[in-house]
Amino acid sequence: EAGVTQFPSHSVIEKGQTVTLRCDPISGHDNLYWYRRVMGKEIKFLLHFVKESKQDESGMPNNRFLAERTGGTYSTLKVQPAELEDSGVYFCASSQRTGNFYEQYFGPGTRLTVT
Amino acid sequence: GENVEQHPSTLSVQEGDSAVIKCTYSDSASNYFPWYKQELGKRPQLIIDIRSNVGEKKDQRIAVTLNKTAKHFSLHITETQPEDSAVYFCAASSPSGTYKYIFGTGTRLKVLA
């Protein structure tokens, strides 16, 4: 079974620019989560989708971040305009909606550097 | 708010020795506690997990213990090997929190050959 994939693996942009990160969850996983790890700190929750609906976006830092999951398959996370403090590794994870829904499968992450 | 504290932040052990990483959580509704291992440049991988109705779980050289009263849980790795070197994250999950994970800050484990 294919795992969670993320694109791009790395992105370097200048402050003020826009970046869009993409996550493809495991096929059939209704739950999709976005997390972020800023250098040396914990992996922090950003938001949670169930299919195309946002269930919890309490972790989104501010309105410069916009997440979508149209059609309930892949998700995108757009940062516009990017600031220096947005640098970090953005992880996506997915899980089943039934059965062992606790276990989240992580993607390899997108390393975002804002200069 | 909810948080998970993890100690130590770095840990060096000799090959063959044991390693213990400890976490404390704040949300008493948490009922699922996974441990992830992240090797350099790779994705976090689940290595073991425990639910709140169990006090201990073991899988070969890895074990996790949970003390619900004290809100502590720990990862124990015995007979460490160089390939155990990685960053380990503990997390807590609660049904009241849409099952999102609250992570600790990670422990960088180095196993010295």
PDB file of C-alpha atoms in Angstrom:
ATOM      1  CA  GLU A   1       0.000   0.000   0.000  1.00  0.00           C
ATOM      2  CA  ALA A   2       1.339   3.450  -0.881  1.00  0.00           C
ATOM      3  CA  GLY A   3       2.066   5.651   2.081  1.00  0.00           C
ATOM      4  CA  VAL A   4       1.267   9.293   2.644  1.00  0.00           C
ATOM      5  CA  THR A   5       3.057  11.436   0.106  1.00  0.00           C
ATOM      6  CA  GLN A   6       3.911  15.124   0.267  1.00  0.00           C
ATOM      7  CA  PHE A   7       5.107  17.570  -2.326  1.00  0.00           C
ATOM      8  CA  PRO A   8       7.480  19.309  -2.538  1.00  0.00           C
ATOM      9  CA  SER A   9      10.059  17.775  -0.219  1.00  0.00           C
ATOM     10  CA  HIS A  10      11.829  21.126   0.112  1.00  0.00           C
ATOM     11  CA  SER A  11      10.836  24.699  -0.659  1.00  0.00           C
ATOM     12  CA  VAL A  12      12.879  27.847  -0.274  1.00  0.00           C
ATOM     13  CA  ILE A  13      10.996  31.092  -0.761  1.00  0.00           C
ATOM     14  CA  GLU A  14      11.449  34.733   0.098  1.00  0.00           C
ATOM     15  CA  LYS A  15       9.445  36.543   2.702  1.00  0.00           C
ATOM     16  CA  GLY A  16       6.214  37.797   1.181  1.00  0.00           C
ATOM     17  CA  GLN A  17       5.950  35.052  -1.413  1.00  0.00           C
ATOM     18  CA  THR A  18       3.309  32.346  -1.576  1.00  0.00           C
ATOM     19  CA  VAL A  19       3.853  28.625  -1.214  1.00  0.00           C
ATOM     20  CA  THR A  20       1.441  25.729  -1.577  1.00  0.00           C
ATOM     21  CA  LEU A  21       2.150  22.384   0.003  1.00  0.00           C
ATOM     22  CA  ARG A  22       0.364  19.238  -1.079  1.00  0.00           C
ATOM     23  CA  CYS A  23      -0.489  16.056   0.775  1.00  0.00           C
ATOM     24  CA  ASP A  24      -1.864  12.821  -0.650  1.00  0.00           C
ATOM     25  CA  PRO A  25      -3.163  10.598   2.144  1.00  0.00           C
ATOM     26  CA  ILE A  26      -3.395   6.847   2.080  1.00  0.00           C
ATOM     27  CA  SER A  27      -6.269   5.845  -0.156  1.00  0.00           C
ATOM     28  CA  GLY A  28      -9.478   5.433   1.812  1.00  0.00           C
ATOM     29  CA  HIS A  29      -8.309   7.420   4.827  1.00  0.00           C
ATOM     30  CA  ASP A  30     -10.967   9.975   5.663  1.00  0.00           C
ATOM     31  CA  ASN A  31      -8.971  11.678   8.414  1.00  0.00           C
ATOM     32  CA  LEU A  32      -6.219  14.015   7.319  1.00  0.00           C
ATOM     33  CA  TYR A  33      -4.063  16.063   9.702  1.00  0.00           C
ATOM     34  CA  TRP A  34      -1.503  18.800   9.156  1.00  0.00           C
ATOM     35  CA  TYR A  35       1.298  19.343  11.673  1.00  0.00           C
ATOM     36  CA  ARG A  36       4.363  21.568  11.750  1.00  0.00           C
ATOM     37  CA  ARG A  37       7.718  21.252  13.471  1.00  0.00           C
ATOM     38  CA  VAL A  38       9.671  24.437  13.978  1.00  0.00           C
ATOM     39  CA  MET A  39      13.394  23.905  14.551  1.00  0.00           C
ATOM     40  CA  GLY A  40      14.049  21.965  17.735  1.00  0.00           C
ATOM     41  CA  LYS A  41      10.525  22.201  19.033  1.00  0.00           C
ATOM     42  CA  GLU A  42       7.611  19.825  19.235  1.00  0.00           C
ATOM     43  CA  ILE A  43       5.514  18.738  16.299  1.00  0.00           C
ATOM     44  CA  LYS A  44       2.458  20.970  16.579  1.00  0.00           C
ATOM     45  CA  PHE A  45      -1.031  20.279  15.315  1.00  0.00           C
ATOM     46  CA  LEU A  46      -2.399  22.664  12.705  1.00  0.00           C
ATOM     47  CA  LEU A  47      -5.716  21.249  11.543  1.00  0.00           C
ATOM     48  CA  HIS A  48      -7.817  18.163  10.931  1.00  0.00           C
ATOM     49  CA  PHE A  49     -10.069  17.225   8.007  1.00  0.00           C
ATOM     50  CA  VAL A  50     -12.670  14.509   7.904  1.00  0.00           C
ATOM     51  CA  LYS A  51     -13.158  13.994   4.209  1.00  0.00           C
ATOM     52  CA  GLU A  52     -13.546  17.527   2.850  1.00  0.00           C
ATOM     53  CA  SER A  53     -14.761  19.084   6.114  1.00  0.00           C
ATOM     54  CA  LYS A  54     -12.538  20.940   8.554  1.00  0.00           C
ATOM     55  CA  GLN A  55     -13.130  19.368  11.959  1.00  0.00           C
ATOM     56  CA  ASP A  56     -10.603  21.306  13.967  1.00  0.00           C
ATOM     57  CA  GLU A  57      -8.451  24.201  12.817  1.00  0.00           C
ATOM     58  CA  SER A  58      -7.517  25.412  16.270  1.00  0.00           C
ATOM     59  CA  GLY A  59      -3.815  25.058  15.547  1.00  0.00           C
ATOM     60  CA  MET A  60      -3.669  27.281  12.481  1.00  0.00           C
ATOM     61  CA  PRO A  61      -1.321  30.160  13.374  1.00  0.00           C
ATOM     62  CA  ASN A  62      -3.172  32.952  11.575  1.00  0.00           C
ATOM     63  CA  ASN A  63      -5.140  33.805   8.461  1.00  0.00           C
ATOM     64  CA  ARG A  64      -2.068  33.647   6.249  1.00  0.00           C
ATOM     65  CA  PHE A  65      -2.555  29.875   6.277  1.00  0.00           C
ATOM     66  CA  LEU A  66      -5.303  28.295   4.198  1.00  0.00           C
ATOM     67  CA  ALA A  67      -5.949  24.571   3.999  1.00  0.00           C
ATOM     68  CA  GLU A  68      -8.260  22.857   1.576  1.00  0.00           C
ATOM     69  CA  ARG A  69      -9.317  19.326   0.797  1.00  0.00           C
ATOM     70  CA  THR A  70     -11.663  19.560  -2.117  1.00  0.00           C
ATOM     71  CA  GLY A  71     -13.295  16.239  -2.937  1.00  0.00           C
ATOM     72  CA  GLY A  72     -11.992  14.691   0.234  1.00  0.00           C
ATOM     73  CA  THR A  73      -8.839  13.275  -1.331  1.00  0.00           C
ATOM     74  CA  TYR A  74      -5.597  15.247  -1.395  1.00  0.00           C
ATOM     75  CA  SER A  75      -5.106  18.399   0.644  1.00  0.00           C
ATOM     76  CA  THR A  76      -3.229  21.625   0.091  1.00  0.00           C
ATOM     77  CA  LEU A  77      -1.837  24.071   2.612  1.00  0.00           C
ATOM     78  CA  LYS A  78      -1.157  27.547   1.276  1.00  0.00           C
ATOM     79  CA  VAL A  79       0.899  30.144   3.081  1.00  0.00           C
ATOM     80  CA  GLN A  80       0.360  33.663   1.777  1.00  0.00           C
ATOM     81  CA  PRO A  81       2.301  35.846   2.340  1.00  0.00           C
ATOM     82  CA  ALA A  82       5.063  33.790   3.949  1.00  0.00           C
ATOM     83  CA  GLU A  83       6.945  35.177   6.962  1.00  0.00           C
ATOM     84  CA  LEU A  84      10.299  34.117   8.405  1.00  0.00           C
ATOM     85  CA  GLU A  85       8.645  32.365  11.359  1.00  0.00           C
ATOM     86  CA  ASP A  86       6.777  30.051   8.986  1.00  0.00           C
ATOM     87  CA  SER A  87       9.987  28.122   8.349  1.00  0.00           C
ATOM     88  CA  GLY A  88       9.849  24.540   9.533  1.00  0.00           C
ATOM     89  CA  VAL A  89       8.887  21.050   8.481  1.00  0.00           C
ATOM     90  CA  TYR A  90       5.242  20.552   7.587  1.00  0.00           C
ATOM     91  CA  PHE A  91       3.923  17.045   8.086  1.00  0.00           C
ATOM     92  CA  CYS A  92       0.723  15.525   6.852  1.00  0.00           C
ATOM     93  CA  ALA A  93      -0.795  12.420   8.420  1.00  0.00           C
ATOM     94  CA  SER A  94      -3.836  10.328   7.655  1.00  0.00           C
ATOM     95  CA  SER A  95      -5.900   7.742   9.484  1.00  0.00           C
ATOM     96  CA  GLN A  96      -8.938   5.584   8.971  1.00  0.00           C
ATOM     97  CA  ARG A  97     -12.346   6.757  10.102  1.00  0.00           C
ATOM     98  CA  THR A  98     -13.308   3.353  11.516  1.00  0.00           C
ATOM     99  CA  GLY A  99     -11.389   0.500  13.073  1.00  0.00           C
ATOM    100  CA  ASN A 100      -7.986   1.635  14.277  1.00  0.00           C
ATOM    101  CA  PHE A 101      -8.623   5.317  13.714  1.00  0.00           C
ATOM    102  CA  TYR A 102      -6.163   6.285  16.414  1.00  0.00           C
ATOM    103  CA  GLU A 103      -3.097   5.356  14.394  1.00  0.00           C
ATOM    104  CA  GLN A 104      -1.872   8.140  12.143  1.00  0.00           C
ATOM    105  CA  TYR A 105       0.453   7.495   9.216  1.00  0.00           C
ATOM    106  CA  PHE A 106       2.845  10.323   8.503  1.00  0.00           C
ATOM    107  CA  GLY A 107       4.229  11.644   5.268  1.00  0.00           C
ATOM    108  CA  PRO A 108       7.921  12.510   4.864  1.00  0.00           C
ATOM    109  CA  GLY A 109       7.261  16.207   5.392  1.00  0.00           C
ATOM    110  CA  THR A 110       7.933  19.371   3.416  1.00  0.00           C
ATOM    111  CA  ARG A 111      10.841  21.450   4.656  1.00  0.00           C
ATOM    112  CA  LEU A 112       9.920  25.102   4.162  1.00  0.00           C
ATOM    113  CA  THR A 113      12.577  27.771   4.433  1.00  0.00           C
ATOM    114  CA  VAL A 114      11.529  31.407   4.276  1.00  0.00           C
ATOM    115  CA  THR A 115      14.425  33.807   3.728  1.00  0.00           C
TER     116      THR A 115
ATOM    117  CA  GLY B   1      -3.879  24.222  27.126  1.00  0.00           C
ATOM    118  CA  GLU B   2      -2.983  20.622  26.458  1.00  0.00           C
ATOM    119  CA  ASN B   3       0.693  19.830  26.474  1.00  0.00           C
ATOM    120  CA  VAL B   4       3.116  16.931  26.672  1.00  0.00           C
ATOM    121  CA  GLU B   5       6.514  17.249  28.303  1.00  0.00           C
ATOM    122  CA  GLN B   6       9.275  14.905  27.183  1.00  0.00           C
ATOM    123  CA  HIS B   7      12.663  14.204  28.796  1.00  0.00           C
ATOM    124  CA  PRO B   8      15.507  14.012  28.155  1.00  0.00           C
ATOM    125  CA  SER B   9      16.007  16.060  25.002  1.00  0.00           C
ATOM    126  CA  THR B  10      19.178  14.138  24.180  1.00  0.00           C
ATOM    127  CA  LEU B  11      20.331  10.726  25.345  1.00  0.00           C
ATOM    128  CA  SER B  12      23.557   8.883  24.597  1.00  0.00           C
ATOM    129  CA  VAL B  13      23.959   5.225  25.550  1.00  0.00           C
ATOM    130  CA  GLN B  14      26.476   2.532  24.835  1.00  0.00           C
ATOM    131  CA  GLU B  15      25.406  -0.223  22.487  1.00  0.00           C
ATOM    132  CA  GLY B  16      23.724  -2.961  24.469  1.00  0.00           C
ATOM    133  CA  ASP B  17      22.587  -0.663  27.271  1.00  0.00           C
ATOM    134  CA  SER B  18      18.988   0.346  27.928  1.00  0.00           C
ATOM    135  CA  ALA B  19      17.389   3.697  27.115  1.00  0.00           C
ATOM    136  CA  VAL B  20      14.401   5.262  28.839  1.00  0.00           C
ATOM    137  CA  ILE B  21      12.447   8.276  27.636  1.00  0.00           C
ATOM    138  CA  LYS B  22       9.737   9.811  29.804  1.00  0.00           C
ATOM    139  CA  CYS B  23       6.665  11.871  28.996  1.00  0.00           C
ATOM    140  CA  THR B  24       4.022  13.623  31.047  1.00  0.00           C
ATOM    141  CA  TYR B  25       0.675  14.752  29.666  1.00  0.00           C
ATOM    142  CA  SER B  26      -1.780  17.323  30.950  1.00  0.00           C
ATOM    143  CA  ASP B  27      -5.155  16.338  29.450  1.00  0.00           C
ATOM    144  CA  SER B  28      -6.748  13.718  31.698  1.00  0.00           C
ATOM    145  CA  ALA B  29      -9.086  12.745  28.839  1.00  0.00           C
ATOM    146  CA  SER B  30      -6.134  11.450  26.786  1.00  0.00           C
ATOM    147  CA  ASN B  31      -6.569   7.755  26.108  1.00  0.00           C
ATOM    148  CA  TYR B  32      -4.074   6.869  23.383  1.00  0.00           C
ATOM    149  CA  PHE B  33      -0.310   7.276  23.555  1.00  0.00           C
ATOM    150  CA  PRO B  34       1.834   6.530  20.484  1.00  0.00           C
ATOM    151  CA  TRP B  35       5.586   6.665  20.154  1.00  0.00           C
ATOM    152  CA  TYR B  36       7.163   7.646  16.854  1.00  0.00           C
ATOM    153  CA  LYS B  37      10.722   7.174  15.676  1.00  0.00           C
ATOM    154  CA  GLN B  38      12.135   9.571  13.102  1.00  0.00           C
ATOM    155  CA  GLU B  39      15.398   8.704  11.440  1.00  0.00           C
ATOM    156  CA  LEU B  40      17.334  11.437   9.718  1.00  0.00           C
ATOM    157  CA  GLY B  41      15.545  12.604   6.577  1.00  0.00           C
ATOM    158  CA  LYS B  42      12.718  10.094   6.952  1.00  0.00           C
ATOM    159  CA  ARG B  43       9.104  10.221   8.031  1.00  0.00           C
ATOM    160  CA  PRO B  44       8.016   9.614  11.641  1.00  0.00           C
ATOM    161  CA  GLN B  45       7.161   5.939  12.042  1.00  0.00           C
ATOM    162  CA  LEU B  46       4.970   4.456  14.758  1.00  0.00           C
ATOM    163  CA  ILE B  47       7.007   2.006  16.830  1.00  0.00           C
ATOM    164  CA  ILE B  48       4.643   1.232  19.682  1.00  0.00           C
ATOM    165  CA  ASP B  49       1.466   2.579  21.224  1.00  0.00           C
ATOM    166  CA  ILE B  50      -0.609   2.058  24.338  1.00  0.00           C
ATOM    167  CA  ARG B  51      -4.204   2.729  25.254  1.00  0.00           C
ATOM    168  CA  SER B  52      -5.383   3.976  28.601  1.00  0.00           C
ATOM    169  CA  ASN B  53      -6.930   0.666  29.651  1.00  0.00           C
ATOM    170  CA  VAL B  54      -3.492  -0.994  29.642  1.00  0.00           C
ATOM    171  CA  GLY B  55      -0.552  -0.361  31.959  1.00  0.00           C
ATOM    172  CA  GLU B  56       2.238  -1.888  29.917  1.00  0.00           C
ATOM    173  CA  LYS B  57       2.885  -3.154  26.419  1.00  0.00           C
ATOM    174  CA  LYS B  58       5.942  -4.856  25.020  1.00  0.00           C
ATOM    175  CA  ASP B  59       7.157  -5.591  21.516  1.00  0.00           C
ATOM    176  CA  GLN B  60      10.523  -7.354  21.400  1.00  0.00           C
ATOM    177  CA  ARG B  61      13.129  -4.858  22.672  1.00  0.00           C
ATOM    178  CA  ILE B  62      10.645  -2.015  23.063  1.00  0.00           C
ATOM    179  CA  ALA B  63       8.171  -1.500  25.887  1.00  0.00           C
ATOM    180  CA  VAL B  64       5.889   1.305  26.967  1.00  0.00           C
ATOM    181  CA  THR B  65       4.461   1.837  30.430  1.00  0.00           C
ATOM    182  CA  LEU B  66       1.565   4.079  31.393  1.00  0.00           C
ATOM    183  CA  ASN B  67       0.630   5.529  34.780  1.00  0.00           C
ATOM    184  CA  LYS B  68      -2.765   7.166  34.328  1.00  0.00           C
ATOM    185  CA  THR B  69      -2.917   8.490  37.866  1.00  0.00           C
ATOM    186  CA  ALA B  70       0.340  10.361  37.507  1.00  0.00           C
ATOM    187  CA  LYS B  71      -0.242  11.065  33.807  1.00  0.00           C
ATOM    188  CA  HIS B  72       3.155   9.635  32.937  1.00  0.00           C
ATOM    189  CA  PHE B  73       4.201   7.257  30.193  1.00  0.00           C
ATOM    190  CA  SER B  74       7.629   5.977  29.273  1.00  0.00           C
ATOM    191  CA  LEU B  75       9.433   4.246  26.431  1.00  0.00           C
ATOM    192  CA  HIS B  76      11.978   1.582  27.300  1.00  0.00           C
ATOM    193  CA  ILE B  77      14.437   0.227  24.747  1.00  0.00           C
ATOM    194  CA  THR B  78      16.609  -2.679  25.842  1.00  0.00           C
ATOM    195  CA  GLU B  79      19.796  -4.007  24.252  1.00  0.00           C
ATOM    196  CA  THR B  80      20.163  -0.868  22.179  1.00  0.00           C
ATOM    197  CA  GLN B  81      21.725  -1.085  18.731  1.00  0.00           C
ATOM    198  CA  PRO B  82      23.244   1.626  16.498  1.00  0.00           C
ATOM    199  CA  GLU B  83      20.142   1.503  14.288  1.00  0.00           C
ATOM    200  CA  ASP B  84      18.073   2.660  17.258  1.00  0.00           C
ATOM    201  CA  SER B  85      19.733   6.066  16.884  1.00  0.00           C
ATOM    202  CA  ALA B  86      16.993   8.525  15.897  1.00  0.00           C
ATOM    203  CA  VAL B  87      14.660  11.173  17.299  1.00  0.00           C
ATOM    204  CA  TYR B  88      11.806   9.716  19.332  1.00  0.00           C
ATOM    205  CA  PHE B  89       8.527  11.557  19.870  1.00  0.00           C
ATOM    206  CA  CYS B  90       5.847  10.735  22.380  1.00  0.00           C
ATOM    207  CA  ALA B  91       2.288  11.932  21.860  1.00  0.00           C
ATOM    208  CA  ALA B  92      -1.089  11.910  23.556  1.00  0.00           C
ATOM    209  CA  SER B  93      -4.462  11.797  21.862  1.00  0.00           C
ATOM    210  CA  SER B  94      -7.924  12.457  23.177  1.00  0.00           C
ATOM    211  CA  PRO B  95     -11.380  11.817  21.725  1.00  0.00           C
ATOM    212  CA  SER B  96     -12.363  15.258  22.980  1.00  0.00           C
ATOM    213  CA  GLY B  97      -9.625  16.672  20.773  1.00  0.00           C
ATOM    214  CA  THR B  98     -10.717  15.020  17.512  1.00  0.00           C
ATOM    215  CA  TYR B  99      -7.914  12.503  18.084  1.00  0.00           C
ATOM    216  CA  LYS B 100      -5.253  14.982  17.101  1.00  0.00           C
ATOM    217  CA  TYR B 101      -1.840  14.270  18.572  1.00  0.00           C
ATOM    218  CA  ILE B 102      -0.198  16.505  21.142  1.00  0.00           C
ATOM    219  CA  PHE B 103       3.507  15.776  20.788  1.00  0.00           C
ATOM    220  CA  GLY B 104       6.427  16.066  23.116  1.00  0.00           C
ATOM    221  CA  THR B 105       9.519  17.973  22.003  1.00  0.00           C
ATOM    222  CA  GLY B 106      11.423  14.855  20.988  1.00  0.00           C
ATOM    223  CA  THR B 107      14.449  12.978  22.303  1.00  0.00           C
ATOM    224  CA  ARG B 108      17.544  12.542  20.182  1.00  0.00           C
ATOM    225  CA  LEU B 109      18.917   9.096  21.019  1.00  0.00           C
ATOM    226  CA  LYS B 110      22.481   8.225  20.088  1.00  0.00           C
ATOM    227  CA  VAL B 111      23.644   4.670  20.481  1.00  0.00           C
ATOM    228  CA  LEU B 112      27.422   4.538  20.597  1.00  0.00           C
ATOM    229  CA  ALA B 113      29.053   1.485  19.080  1.00  0.00           C
TER     230      ALA B 113
END
